[in-house]
Every structure is written in C-alpha cells, then in structure tokens.
PDB file of C-alpha atoms in Angstrom:
ATOM      1  CA  UNK A   1     105.697  91.264 128.320  1.00  0.00           C
ATOM      2  CA  UNK A   2     102.299  92.522 129.601  1.00  0.00           C
ATOM      3  CA  UNK A   3     101.027  93.844 126.548  1.00  0.00           C
ATOM      4  CA  UNK A   4     101.890  90.471 124.365  1.00  0.00           C
ATOM      5  CA  UNK A   5      99.987  88.489 127.288  1.00  0.00           C
ATOM      6  CA  UNK A   6      97.023  90.675 126.646  1.00  0.00           C
ATOM      7  CA  UNK A   7      96.954  90.368 123.166  1.00  0.00           C
ATOM      8  CA  UNK A   8      97.055  86.592 123.045  1.00  0.00           C
ATOM      9  CA  UNK A   9      92.939  85.967 122.699  1.00  0.00           C
ATOM     10  CA  UNK A  10      92.783  87.881 119.313  1.00  0.00           C
ATOM     11  CA  UNK A  11      89.916  89.955 120.360  1.00  0.00           C
ATOM     12  CA  UNK A  12      91.630  91.940 122.713  1.00  0.00           C
ATOM     13  CA  UNK A  13      94.064  93.204 120.460  1.00  0.00           C
ATOM     14  CA  UNK A  14      92.498  96.644 120.047  1.00  0.00           C
ATOM     15  CA  UNK A  15      92.384  97.158 123.745  1.00  0.00           C
ATOM     16  CA  UNK A  16      95.626  95.862 124.298  1.00  0.00           C
ATOM     17  CA  UNK A  17      97.104  98.092 121.404  1.00  0.00           C
ATOM     18  CA  UNK A  18      95.079 101.109 122.955  1.00  0.00           C
ATOM     19  CA  UNK A  19      96.195 100.490 126.141  1.00  0.00           C
ATOM     20  CA  UNK A  20      99.881 100.533 125.189  1.00  0.00           C
ATOM     21  CA  UNK A  21      99.906 103.605 123.277  1.00  0.00           C
ATOM     22  CA  UNK A  22      98.376 105.426 126.033  1.00  0.00           C
ATOM     23  CA  UNK A  23     100.512 104.150 128.517  1.00  0.00           C
ATOM     24  CA  UNK A  24     103.401 105.132 126.691  1.00  0.00           C
ATOM     25  CA  UNK A  25     101.863 108.920 126.148  1.00  0.00           C
ATOM     26  CA  UNK A  26     101.718 108.682 129.960  1.00  0.00           C
ATOM     27  CA  UNK A  27     105.298 107.446 130.090  1.00  0.00           C
ATOM     28  CA  UNK A  28     106.685 110.023 127.951  1.00  0.00           C
ATOM     29  CA  UNK A  29     105.112 112.878 130.240  1.00  0.00           C
ATOM     30  CA  UNK A  30     105.888 110.892 133.541  1.00  0.00           C
ATOM     31  CA  UNK A  31     108.983 108.817 134.034  1.00  0.00           C
ATOM     32  CA  UNK A  32     108.414 107.884 137.466  1.00  0.00           C
ATOM     33  CA  UNK A  33     105.198 105.440 136.841  1.00  0.00           C
ATOM     34  CA  UNK A  34     104.694 101.884 137.133  1.00  0.00           C
ATOM     35  CA  UNK A  35     104.288 100.954 134.126  1.00  0.00           C
ATOM     36  CA  UNK A  36     102.420  97.373 134.397  1.00  0.00           C
ATOM     37  CA  UNK A  37     100.100  99.300 136.789  1.00  0.00           C
ATOM     38  CA  UNK A  38      99.291 102.130 134.655  1.00  0.00           C
ATOM     39  CA  UNK A  39      99.108  99.585 131.487  1.00  0.00           C
ATOM     40  CA  UNK A  40      96.345  97.458 133.229  1.00  0.00           C
ATOM     41  CA  UNK A  41      94.646 100.517 134.513  1.00  0.00           C
ATOM     42  CA  UNK A  42      94.426 101.816 130.889  1.00  0.00           C
ATOM     43  CA  UNK A  43      93.588  98.346 129.523  1.00  0.00           C
ATOM     44  CA  UNK A  44      90.467  98.147 131.928  1.00  0.00           C
ATOM     45  CA  UNK A  45      89.486 101.537 130.982  1.00  0.00           C
ATOM     46  CA  UNK A  46      89.790 101.620 127.477  1.00  0.00           C
ATOM     47  CA  UNK A  47      88.846  98.200 127.082  1.00  0.00           C
ATOM     48  CA  UNK A  48      85.005  99.349 125.361  1.00  0.00           C
ATOM     49  CA  UNK A  49      86.483 101.739 122.792  1.00  0.00           C
ATOM     50  CA  UNK A  50      89.455  99.346 121.992  1.00  0.00           C
ATOM     51  CA  UNK A  51      87.508  96.447 121.489  1.00  0.00           C
ATOM     52  CA  UNK A  52      85.007  98.153 119.321  1.00  0.00           C
ATOM     53  CA  UNK A  53      88.311  99.278 117.425  1.00  0.00           C
ATOM     54  CA  UNK A  54      89.756  95.919 117.062  1.00  0.00           C
ATOM     55  CA  UNK A  55      86.749  94.176 115.864  1.00  0.00           C
ATOM     56  CA  UNK A  56      86.603  96.345 113.175  1.00  0.00           C
ATOM     57  CA  UNK A  57      90.448  96.291 112.580  1.00  0.00           C
ATOM     58  CA  UNK A  58      89.532  92.210 112.393  1.00  0.00           C
ATOM     59  CA  UNK A  59      86.678  92.543 110.231  1.00  0.00           C
ATOM     60  CA  UNK A  60      89.162  94.846 107.715  1.00  0.00           C
ATOM     61  CA  UNK A  61      91.840  92.252 107.876  1.00  0.00           C
ATOM     62  CA  UNK A  62      89.217  89.580 106.996  1.00  0.00           C
ATOM     63  CA  UNK A  63      87.740  91.462 104.091  1.00  0.00           C
ATOM     64  CA  UNK A  64      91.342  91.772 102.621  1.00  0.00           C
ATOM     65  CA  UNK A  65      92.413  88.174 103.409  1.00  0.00           C
ATOM     66  CA  UNK A  66      88.786  87.148 101.617  1.00  0.00           C
ATOM     67  CA  UNK A  67      89.555  89.353  98.878  1.00  0.00           C
ATOM     68  CA  UNK A  68      92.977  88.254  98.204  1.00  0.00           C
ATOM     69  CA  UNK A  69      91.893  84.173  98.642  1.00  0.00           C
ATOM     70  CA  UNK A  70      88.919  85.157  95.925  1.00  0.00           C
ATOM     71  CA  UNK A  71      91.250  86.787  93.496  1.00  0.00           C
ATOM     72  CA  UNK A  72      93.859  84.149  93.487  1.00  0.00           C
ATOM     73  CA  UNK A  73      91.612  81.360  93.012  1.00  0.00           C
ATOM     74  CA  UNK A  74      89.449  83.339  90.098  1.00  0.00           C
ATOM     75  CA  UNK A  75      90.506  82.150  86.944  1.00  0.00           C
ATOM     76  CA  UNK A  76      89.210  84.714  84.031  1.00  0.00           C
ATOM     77  CA  UNK A  77      87.480  83.163  80.907  1.00  0.00           C
ATOM     78  CA  UNK A  78      88.493  85.440  78.342  1.00  0.00           C
ATOM     79  CA  UNK A  79      87.562  82.836  75.462  1.00  0.00           C
ATOM     80  CA  UNK A  80      83.667  82.794  76.291  1.00  0.00           C
ATOM     81  CA  UNK A  81      83.198  86.705  75.843  1.00  0.00           C
ATOM     82  CA  UNK A  82      84.039  86.460  71.876  1.00  0.00           C
TER      83      UNK A  82
END
C-alpha cells in the first residue's frame, strides 16, 4: 500500500519501483525487517537514480503513444504516387 501511495504522483513511479525492488531483495535476505521503514529509507536513498530512470521510462511511453497515435491517424494516399 505504501508503494502504491508513493506512485500516485506520476513522476515518482521510478523511485517507488526502485525502492520496492530493493526492499523485496532486502526482505528476501532478512525476513525480520520492518518493511514500511525499510521501503521509505530506500525510497529516499534511491530517489535521484529512480527519478531519472522514471523520466526515461515516461519519455519512452510518450514516444510510443505518440507513434501509435500518429500511425492511427495517418491515411495512406497511394493514388497520388501514380
């Protein structure tokens, strides 16, 4: 639930995913950690790197959506080529 709450602002999706991924590996190594505290600590620690990767991910998604919209609205005019 904490991970979903920190993903609500779209720009924090990257840091939230990085912190969640890192926390899951820490939990796998040590089962008796406080997950919320560990997640928030890792969220703060990995914010900059996660923010940059999140922006790259959002740019990639925007480029794909733009391309899909462009090709969906494009009508070929084959008759003008003859």
